[in-house]
Short mmCIF file of C-alpha atoms in Angstrom, two decimals:
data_model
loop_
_atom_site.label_atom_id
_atom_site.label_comp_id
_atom_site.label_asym_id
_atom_site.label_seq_id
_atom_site.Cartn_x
_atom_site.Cartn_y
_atom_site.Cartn_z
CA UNK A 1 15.98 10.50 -9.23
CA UNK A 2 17.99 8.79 -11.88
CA UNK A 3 18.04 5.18 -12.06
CA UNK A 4 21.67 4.82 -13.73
CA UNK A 5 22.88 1.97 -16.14
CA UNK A 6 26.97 2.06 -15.21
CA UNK A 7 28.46 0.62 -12.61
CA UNK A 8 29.29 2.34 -9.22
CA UNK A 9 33.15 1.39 -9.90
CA UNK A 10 33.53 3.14 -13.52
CA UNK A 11 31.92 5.96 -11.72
CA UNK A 12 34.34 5.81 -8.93
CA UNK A 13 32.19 5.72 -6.37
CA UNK A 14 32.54 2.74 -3.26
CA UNK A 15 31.14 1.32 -0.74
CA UNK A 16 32.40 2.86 2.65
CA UNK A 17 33.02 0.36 5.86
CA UNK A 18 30.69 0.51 8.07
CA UNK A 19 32.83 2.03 10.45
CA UNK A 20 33.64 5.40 8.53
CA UNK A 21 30.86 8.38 9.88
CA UNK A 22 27.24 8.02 8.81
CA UNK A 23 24.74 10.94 7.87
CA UNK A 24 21.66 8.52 9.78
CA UNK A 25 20.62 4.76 9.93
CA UNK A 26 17.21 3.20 8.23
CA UNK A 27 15.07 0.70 10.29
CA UNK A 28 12.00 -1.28 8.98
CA UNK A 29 9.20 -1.47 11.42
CA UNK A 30 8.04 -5.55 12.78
CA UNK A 31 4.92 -6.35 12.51
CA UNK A 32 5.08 -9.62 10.22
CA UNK A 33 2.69 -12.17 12.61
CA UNK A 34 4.01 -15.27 10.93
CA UNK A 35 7.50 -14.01 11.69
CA UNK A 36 7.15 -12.13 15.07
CA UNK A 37 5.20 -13.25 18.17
CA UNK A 38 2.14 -11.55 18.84
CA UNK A 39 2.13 -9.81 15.56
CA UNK A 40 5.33 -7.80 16.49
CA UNK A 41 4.10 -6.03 19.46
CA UNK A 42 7.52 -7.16 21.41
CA UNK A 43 9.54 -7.08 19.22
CA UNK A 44 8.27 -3.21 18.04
CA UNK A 45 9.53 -2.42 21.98
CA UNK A 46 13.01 -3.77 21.00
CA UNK A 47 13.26 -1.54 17.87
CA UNK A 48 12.49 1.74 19.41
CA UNK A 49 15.72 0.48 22.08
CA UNK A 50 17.60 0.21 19.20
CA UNK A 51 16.34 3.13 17.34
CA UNK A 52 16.46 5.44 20.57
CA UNK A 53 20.63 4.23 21.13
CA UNK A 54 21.56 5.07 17.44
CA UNK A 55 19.62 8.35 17.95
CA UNK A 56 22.04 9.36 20.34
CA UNK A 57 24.64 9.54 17.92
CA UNK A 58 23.20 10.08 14.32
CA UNK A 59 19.59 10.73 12.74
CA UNK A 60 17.17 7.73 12.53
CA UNK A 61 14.61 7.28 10.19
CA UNK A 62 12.15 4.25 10.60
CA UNK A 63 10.02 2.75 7.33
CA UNK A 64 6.50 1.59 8.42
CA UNK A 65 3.75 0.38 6.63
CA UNK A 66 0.48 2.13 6.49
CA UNK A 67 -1.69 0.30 9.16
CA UNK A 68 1.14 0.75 11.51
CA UNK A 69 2.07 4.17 10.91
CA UNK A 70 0.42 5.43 14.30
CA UNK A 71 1.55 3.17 16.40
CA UNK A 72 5.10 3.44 15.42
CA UNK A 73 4.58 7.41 15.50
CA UNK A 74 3.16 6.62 18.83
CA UNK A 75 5.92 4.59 20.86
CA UNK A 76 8.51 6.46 18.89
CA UNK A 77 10.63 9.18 20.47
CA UNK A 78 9.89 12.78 18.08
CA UNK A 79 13.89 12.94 17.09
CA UNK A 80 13.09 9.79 15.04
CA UNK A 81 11.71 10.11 11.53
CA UNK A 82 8.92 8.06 10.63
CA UNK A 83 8.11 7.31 7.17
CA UNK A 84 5.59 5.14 5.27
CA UNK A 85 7.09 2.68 2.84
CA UNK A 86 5.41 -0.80 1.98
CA UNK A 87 7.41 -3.84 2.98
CA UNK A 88 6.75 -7.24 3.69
CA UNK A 89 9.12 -7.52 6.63
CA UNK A 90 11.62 -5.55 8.45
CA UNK A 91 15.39 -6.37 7.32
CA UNK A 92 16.66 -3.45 6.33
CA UNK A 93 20.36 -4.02 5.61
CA UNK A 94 19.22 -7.11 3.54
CA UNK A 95 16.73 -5.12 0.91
CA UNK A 96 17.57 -1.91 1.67
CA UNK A 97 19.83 -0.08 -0.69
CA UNK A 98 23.87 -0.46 -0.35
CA UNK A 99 25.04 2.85 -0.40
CA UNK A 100 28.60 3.89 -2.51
CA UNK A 101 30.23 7.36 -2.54
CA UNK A 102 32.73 9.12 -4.31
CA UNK A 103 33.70 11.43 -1.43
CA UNK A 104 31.38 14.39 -1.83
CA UNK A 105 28.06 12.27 -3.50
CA UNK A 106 26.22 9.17 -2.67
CA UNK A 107 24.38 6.95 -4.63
CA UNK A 108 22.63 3.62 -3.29
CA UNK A 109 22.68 0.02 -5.04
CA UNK A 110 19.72 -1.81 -5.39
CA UNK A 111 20.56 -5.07 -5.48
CA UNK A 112 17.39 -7.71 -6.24
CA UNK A 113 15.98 -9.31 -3.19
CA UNK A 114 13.94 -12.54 -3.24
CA UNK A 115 13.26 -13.23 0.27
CA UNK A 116 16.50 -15.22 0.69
CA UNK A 117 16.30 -18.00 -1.60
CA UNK A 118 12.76 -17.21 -3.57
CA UNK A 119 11.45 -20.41 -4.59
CA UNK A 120 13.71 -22.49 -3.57
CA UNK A 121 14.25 -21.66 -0.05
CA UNK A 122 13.36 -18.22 0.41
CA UNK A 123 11.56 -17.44 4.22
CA UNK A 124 8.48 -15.92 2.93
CA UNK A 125 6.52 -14.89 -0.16
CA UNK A 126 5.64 -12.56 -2.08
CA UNK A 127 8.58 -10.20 -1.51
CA UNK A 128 7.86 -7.74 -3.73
CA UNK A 129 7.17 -4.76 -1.58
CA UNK A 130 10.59 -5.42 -0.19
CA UNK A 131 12.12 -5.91 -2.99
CA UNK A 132 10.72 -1.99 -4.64
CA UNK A 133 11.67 -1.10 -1.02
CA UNK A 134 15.98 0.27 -1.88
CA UNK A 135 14.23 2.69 -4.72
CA UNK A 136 11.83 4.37 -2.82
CA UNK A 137 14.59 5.00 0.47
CA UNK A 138 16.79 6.22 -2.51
CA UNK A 139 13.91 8.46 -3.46
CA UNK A 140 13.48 9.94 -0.36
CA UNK A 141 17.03 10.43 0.09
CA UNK A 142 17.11 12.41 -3.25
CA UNK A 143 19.99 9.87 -4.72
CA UNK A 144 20.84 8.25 -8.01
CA UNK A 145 20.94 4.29 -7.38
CA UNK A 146 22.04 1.25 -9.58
CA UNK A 147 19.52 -1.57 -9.83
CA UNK A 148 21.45 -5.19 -10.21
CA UNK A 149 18.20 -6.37 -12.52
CA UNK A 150 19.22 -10.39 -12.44
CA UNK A 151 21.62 -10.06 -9.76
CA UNK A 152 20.21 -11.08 -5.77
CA UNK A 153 22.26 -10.23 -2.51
CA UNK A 154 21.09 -8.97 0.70
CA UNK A 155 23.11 -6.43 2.40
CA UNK A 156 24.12 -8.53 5.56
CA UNK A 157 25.69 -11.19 3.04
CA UNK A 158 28.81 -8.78 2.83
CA UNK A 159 31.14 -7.21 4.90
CA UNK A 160 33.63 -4.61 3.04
CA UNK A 161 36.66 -2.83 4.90
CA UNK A 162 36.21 0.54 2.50
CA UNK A 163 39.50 -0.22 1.11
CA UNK A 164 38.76 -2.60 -1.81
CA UNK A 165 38.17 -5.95 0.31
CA UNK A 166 34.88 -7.49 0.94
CA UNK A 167 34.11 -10.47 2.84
CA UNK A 168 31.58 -13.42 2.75
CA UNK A 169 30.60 -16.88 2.55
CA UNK A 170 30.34 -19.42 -0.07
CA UNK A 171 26.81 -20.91 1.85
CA UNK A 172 25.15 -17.73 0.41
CA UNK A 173 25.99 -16.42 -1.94
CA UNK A 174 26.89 -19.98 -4.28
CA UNK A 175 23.14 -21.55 -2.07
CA UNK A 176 21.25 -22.60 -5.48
CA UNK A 177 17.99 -20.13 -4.55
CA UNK A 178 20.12 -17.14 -5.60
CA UNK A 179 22.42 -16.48 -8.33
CA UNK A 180 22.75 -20.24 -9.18
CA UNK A 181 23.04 -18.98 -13.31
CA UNK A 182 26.42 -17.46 -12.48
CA UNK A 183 29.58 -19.00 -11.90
CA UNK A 184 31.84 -17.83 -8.50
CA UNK A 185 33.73 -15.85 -10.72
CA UNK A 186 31.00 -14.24 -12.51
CA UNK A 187 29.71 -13.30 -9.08
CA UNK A 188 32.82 -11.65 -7.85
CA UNK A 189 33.23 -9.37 -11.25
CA UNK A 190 29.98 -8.01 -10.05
CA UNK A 191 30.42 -7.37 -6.96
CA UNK A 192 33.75 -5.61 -7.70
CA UNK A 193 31.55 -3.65 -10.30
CA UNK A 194 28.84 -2.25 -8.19
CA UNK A 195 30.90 -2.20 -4.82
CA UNK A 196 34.47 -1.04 -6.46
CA UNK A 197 36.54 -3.89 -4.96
CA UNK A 198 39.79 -5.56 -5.30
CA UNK A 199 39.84 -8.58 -2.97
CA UNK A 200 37.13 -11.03 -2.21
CA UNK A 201 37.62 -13.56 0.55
CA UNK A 202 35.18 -16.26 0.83
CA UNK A 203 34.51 -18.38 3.82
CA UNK A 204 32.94 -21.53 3.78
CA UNK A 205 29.88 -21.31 5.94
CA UNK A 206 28.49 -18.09 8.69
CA UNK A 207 26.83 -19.03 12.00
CA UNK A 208 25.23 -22.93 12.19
CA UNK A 209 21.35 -22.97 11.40
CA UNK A 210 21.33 -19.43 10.55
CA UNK A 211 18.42 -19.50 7.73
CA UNK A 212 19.98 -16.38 5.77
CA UNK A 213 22.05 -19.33 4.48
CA UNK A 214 25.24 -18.51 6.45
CA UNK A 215 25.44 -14.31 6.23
CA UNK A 216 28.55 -13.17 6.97
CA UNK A 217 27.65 -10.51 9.19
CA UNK A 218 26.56 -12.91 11.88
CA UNK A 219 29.94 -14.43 11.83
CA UNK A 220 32.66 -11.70 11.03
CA UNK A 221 33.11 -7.63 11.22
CA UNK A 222 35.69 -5.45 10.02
CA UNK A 223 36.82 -3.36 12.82
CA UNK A 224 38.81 -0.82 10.11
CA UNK A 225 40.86 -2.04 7.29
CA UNK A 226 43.34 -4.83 8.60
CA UNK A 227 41.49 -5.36 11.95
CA UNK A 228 38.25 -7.73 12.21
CA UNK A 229 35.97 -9.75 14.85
CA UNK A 230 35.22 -13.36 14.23
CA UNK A 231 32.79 -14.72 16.12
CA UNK A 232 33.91 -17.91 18.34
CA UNK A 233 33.46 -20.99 20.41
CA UNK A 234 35.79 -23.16 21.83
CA UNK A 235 32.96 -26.04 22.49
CA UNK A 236 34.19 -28.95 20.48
CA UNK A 237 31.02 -30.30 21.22
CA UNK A 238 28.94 -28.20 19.33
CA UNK A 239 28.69 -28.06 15.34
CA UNK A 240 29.70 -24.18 15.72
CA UNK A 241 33.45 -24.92 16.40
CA UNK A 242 34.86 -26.66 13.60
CA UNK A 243 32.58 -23.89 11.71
CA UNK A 244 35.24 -20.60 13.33
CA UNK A 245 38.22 -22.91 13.25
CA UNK A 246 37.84 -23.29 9.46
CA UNK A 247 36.96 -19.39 9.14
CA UNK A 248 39.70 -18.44 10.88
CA UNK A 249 42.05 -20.63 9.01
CA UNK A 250 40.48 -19.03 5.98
CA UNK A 251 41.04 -15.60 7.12
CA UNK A 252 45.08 -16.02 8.43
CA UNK A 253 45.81 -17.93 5.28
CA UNK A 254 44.73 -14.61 3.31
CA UNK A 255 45.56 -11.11 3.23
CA UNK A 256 43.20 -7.81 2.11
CA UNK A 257 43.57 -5.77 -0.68
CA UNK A 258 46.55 -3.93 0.58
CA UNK A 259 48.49 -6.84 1.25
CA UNK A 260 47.98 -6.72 4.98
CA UNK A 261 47.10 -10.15 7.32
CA UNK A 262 43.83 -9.32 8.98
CA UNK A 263 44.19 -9.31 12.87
CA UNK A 264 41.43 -10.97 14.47
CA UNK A 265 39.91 -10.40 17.62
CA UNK A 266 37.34 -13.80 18.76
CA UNK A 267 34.27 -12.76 20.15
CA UNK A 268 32.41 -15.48 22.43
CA UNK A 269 29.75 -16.98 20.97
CA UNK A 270 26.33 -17.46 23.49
CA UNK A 271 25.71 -20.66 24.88
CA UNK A 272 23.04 -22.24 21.79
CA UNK A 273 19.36 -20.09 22.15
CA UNK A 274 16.22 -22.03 21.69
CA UNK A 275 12.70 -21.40 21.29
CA UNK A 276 10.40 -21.58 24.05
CA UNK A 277 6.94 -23.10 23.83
CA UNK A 278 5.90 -19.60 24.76
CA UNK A 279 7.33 -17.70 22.32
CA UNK A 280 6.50 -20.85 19.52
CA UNK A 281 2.91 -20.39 20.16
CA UNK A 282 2.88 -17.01 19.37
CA UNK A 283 4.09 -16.97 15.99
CA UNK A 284 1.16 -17.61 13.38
CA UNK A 285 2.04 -20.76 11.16
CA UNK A 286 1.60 -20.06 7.31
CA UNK A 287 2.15 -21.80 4.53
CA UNK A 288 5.25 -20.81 2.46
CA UNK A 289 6.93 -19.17 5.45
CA UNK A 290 9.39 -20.74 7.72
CA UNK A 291 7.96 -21.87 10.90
CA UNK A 292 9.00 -21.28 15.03
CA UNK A 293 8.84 -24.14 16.45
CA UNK A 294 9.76 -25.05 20.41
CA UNK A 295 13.38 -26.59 20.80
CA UNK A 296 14.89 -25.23 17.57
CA UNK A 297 18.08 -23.41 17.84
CA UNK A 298 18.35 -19.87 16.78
CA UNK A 299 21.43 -18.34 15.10
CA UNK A 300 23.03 -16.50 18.15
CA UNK A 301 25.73 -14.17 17.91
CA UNK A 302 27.29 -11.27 19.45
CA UNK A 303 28.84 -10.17 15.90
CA UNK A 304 25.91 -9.14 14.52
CA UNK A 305 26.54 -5.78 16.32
CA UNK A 306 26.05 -2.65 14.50
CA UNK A 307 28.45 0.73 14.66
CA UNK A 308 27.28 3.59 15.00
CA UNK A 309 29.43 7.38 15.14
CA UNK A 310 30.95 6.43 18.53
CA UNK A 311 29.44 3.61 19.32
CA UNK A 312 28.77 -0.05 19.25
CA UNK A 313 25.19 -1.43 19.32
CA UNK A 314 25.47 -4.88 20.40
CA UNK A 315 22.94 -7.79 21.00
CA UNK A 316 22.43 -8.77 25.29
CA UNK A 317 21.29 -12.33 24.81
CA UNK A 318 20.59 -13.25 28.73
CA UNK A 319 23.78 -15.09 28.55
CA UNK A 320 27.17 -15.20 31.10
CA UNK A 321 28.74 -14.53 27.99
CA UNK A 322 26.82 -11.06 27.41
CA UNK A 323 29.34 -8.84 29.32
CA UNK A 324 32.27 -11.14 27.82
CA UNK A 325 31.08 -9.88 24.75
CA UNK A 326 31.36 -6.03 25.59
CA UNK A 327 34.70 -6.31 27.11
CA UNK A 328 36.09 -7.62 24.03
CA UNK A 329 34.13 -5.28 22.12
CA UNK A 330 35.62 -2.00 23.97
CA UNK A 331 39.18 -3.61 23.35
CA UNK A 332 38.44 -3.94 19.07
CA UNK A 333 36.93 -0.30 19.40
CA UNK A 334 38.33 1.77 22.21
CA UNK A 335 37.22 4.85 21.49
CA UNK A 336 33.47 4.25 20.60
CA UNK A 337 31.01 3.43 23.74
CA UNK A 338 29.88 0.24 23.81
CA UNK A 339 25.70 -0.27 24.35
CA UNK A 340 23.98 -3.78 24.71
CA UNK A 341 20.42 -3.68 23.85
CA UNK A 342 18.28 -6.98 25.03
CA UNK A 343 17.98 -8.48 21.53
CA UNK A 344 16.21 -11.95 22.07
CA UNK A 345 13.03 -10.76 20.28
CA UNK A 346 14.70 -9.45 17.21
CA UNK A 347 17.10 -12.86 16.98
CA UNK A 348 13.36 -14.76 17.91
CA UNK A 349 12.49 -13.24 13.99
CA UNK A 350 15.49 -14.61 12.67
CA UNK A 351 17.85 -11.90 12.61
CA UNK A 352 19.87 -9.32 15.14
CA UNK A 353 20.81 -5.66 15.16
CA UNK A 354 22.92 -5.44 12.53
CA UNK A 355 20.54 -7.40 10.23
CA UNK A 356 17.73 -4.59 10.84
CA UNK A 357 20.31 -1.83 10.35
CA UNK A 358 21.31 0.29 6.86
CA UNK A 359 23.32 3.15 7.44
CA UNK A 360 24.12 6.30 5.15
CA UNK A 361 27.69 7.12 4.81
CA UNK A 362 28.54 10.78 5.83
CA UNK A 363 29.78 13.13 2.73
CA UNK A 364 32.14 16.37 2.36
CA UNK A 365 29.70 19.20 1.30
#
């Protein structure tokens, strides 16, 4: 497959909304011990939950390293495809390939990926298996892709409504371990060049303590184009609320790409998640990668759901708020079922459902 040196916009192809029907989802196996307890042997239980409730509603294919092909052949349902592709961890939607499409074709971006901040405050090196990780789906998808040579961003960074507006946050993508050589503006040209955009609204800061550096999709969704979920506390007490009051301030002082005011619909945030000693003690400690240690908060949040064709994967957290969230889930997306999925040891590794989640966008053939 052709690696191709224009830009997905001059091509006219763009990058769907996650809401608009998929072809299948990609997952990256766990199995990172200095990330996931136990070497990923609980957290490998939650993926195959998560990979068995997309799999109700659109193909799954799941990437797995060599030494762990068998066992995730193994405690893997036989509707799943498993395939072996090298990675250093499993976020998917962050060095995975974005995917564009012109309506009948679709090509995939690959963006560079330096572990979230490389040198400066990335989570773990070396990366480079995950960042060679976008061409080789692309291959095996039979696909042309873009590489952004000099250009990082991780998938769950953005948010895009298919309709020319993208949403994220100025703690990413501006952080200094990224694409610090580029001015603001030089990074919106580009991502109106490889993602065919017209409006880019930038937030401030995502979910408190998250260590992606503030990714938008643990803070906000597009529901469709006009229509969003913004994830929300009203705990004045805690550093989270003056966080969604200035988001949301943000997001009803703009409009999209049409010209339309975004309605928002605030989804409960979880009462703040910290480590146990338990689960502490069962990550390995290693230099260069960012420790678990007992007491520390995790970045909780129901809006790191993923969608899915009819559904609504969404993150059970063992909190009161848990069915909160689902109720105001069905109301944003009444016609989709809505399916929680106990997600503590996936947020335990620093990320949720959506952030292990790339999905293909459906064509006309």
């Amino acid at each position: 497959m052709k690696s191709l040196t224009s830009t997905p916009k001059s091509d006219g192809f763009r990058m769907p909304g996650e809401f608009e029907p998929h072809a299948g989802t990609y997952i990256i196996w766990p199995q990172r011990p200095d990330n996931w307890r136990l070497g990923g042997k609980m957290a490998q239980h939650t993926f195959v939950e998560v990979a068995k409730a997309i799999a109700r509603f659109e193909p799954v294919t799941v990437a797995v390293n060599y030494d762990q092909y068998a066992n995730a052949r193994h405690m893997l349902p036989e509707n799943i495809r498993v395939v072996e592709i090298s990675n250093n961890d499993s976020w998917m939607r962050d060095c995975g390939p974005t995917f564009v499409t012109n309506g009948s074709e679709i090509r995939g971006v690959d963006w560079e990926f330096n572990s979230w901040g490389g040198l400066v405050d990335g989570l773990y090196f070396p990366w480079d298996k995950d960042d060679s990780l976008a061409q080789k789906v692309c291959e095996i998808e039979r696909v042309d892709s873009y590489r952004t040579k000099g250009f990082i961003l991780e998938g769950g960074s953005i948010h895009v409504d298919g309709e020319g507006t993208l949403v994220t946050t100025e703690e990413c993508l501006l952080s200094e371990g990224r694409n610090s050589h580029l001015t603001k503006e030089e990074i919106e040209s580009t991502l109106k060049e490889y993602l065919n955009l017209e409006k880019i609204i930038w937030l401030k800061r995502g979910i408190y303590l998250d260590e992606t550096n503030g990714h938008v999709d643990n803070i906000f969704s597009f529901v469709k184009p006009g229509e969003a979920i913004l994830a929300w506390t009203e705990d004045k007490s805690d550093p989270q609320y003056e966080i969604c009051q200035e988001c949301l301030e943000i997001l009803e002082r703009e409009s999209d790409a049409k010209g339309r005011k975004i309605k928002i619909h605030k989804l409960m945030l979880p009462k703040p998640v910290l480590i146990t000693k338990e689960e502490s003690e069962g990550v390995d400690a290693v230099e260069g990668t960012l420790p678990r240690q007992e007491g520390d908060r995790l970045a909780a949040s129901y809006a790191n759901f993923y969608i899915v064709n009819g559904a609504i994967i969404f993150p059970r957290l063992g909190d009161a708020n848990d069915d909160n969230a689902a109720k105001t889930l069905k109301e944003a997306f009444p016609d989709r079922e809505i399916i929680g999925i106990d997600a503590r040891e996936i947020l335990l590794g620093g990320g949720n459902i959506h952030c292990i989640t790339q999905q293909i966008p459906a064509v006309k053939r």
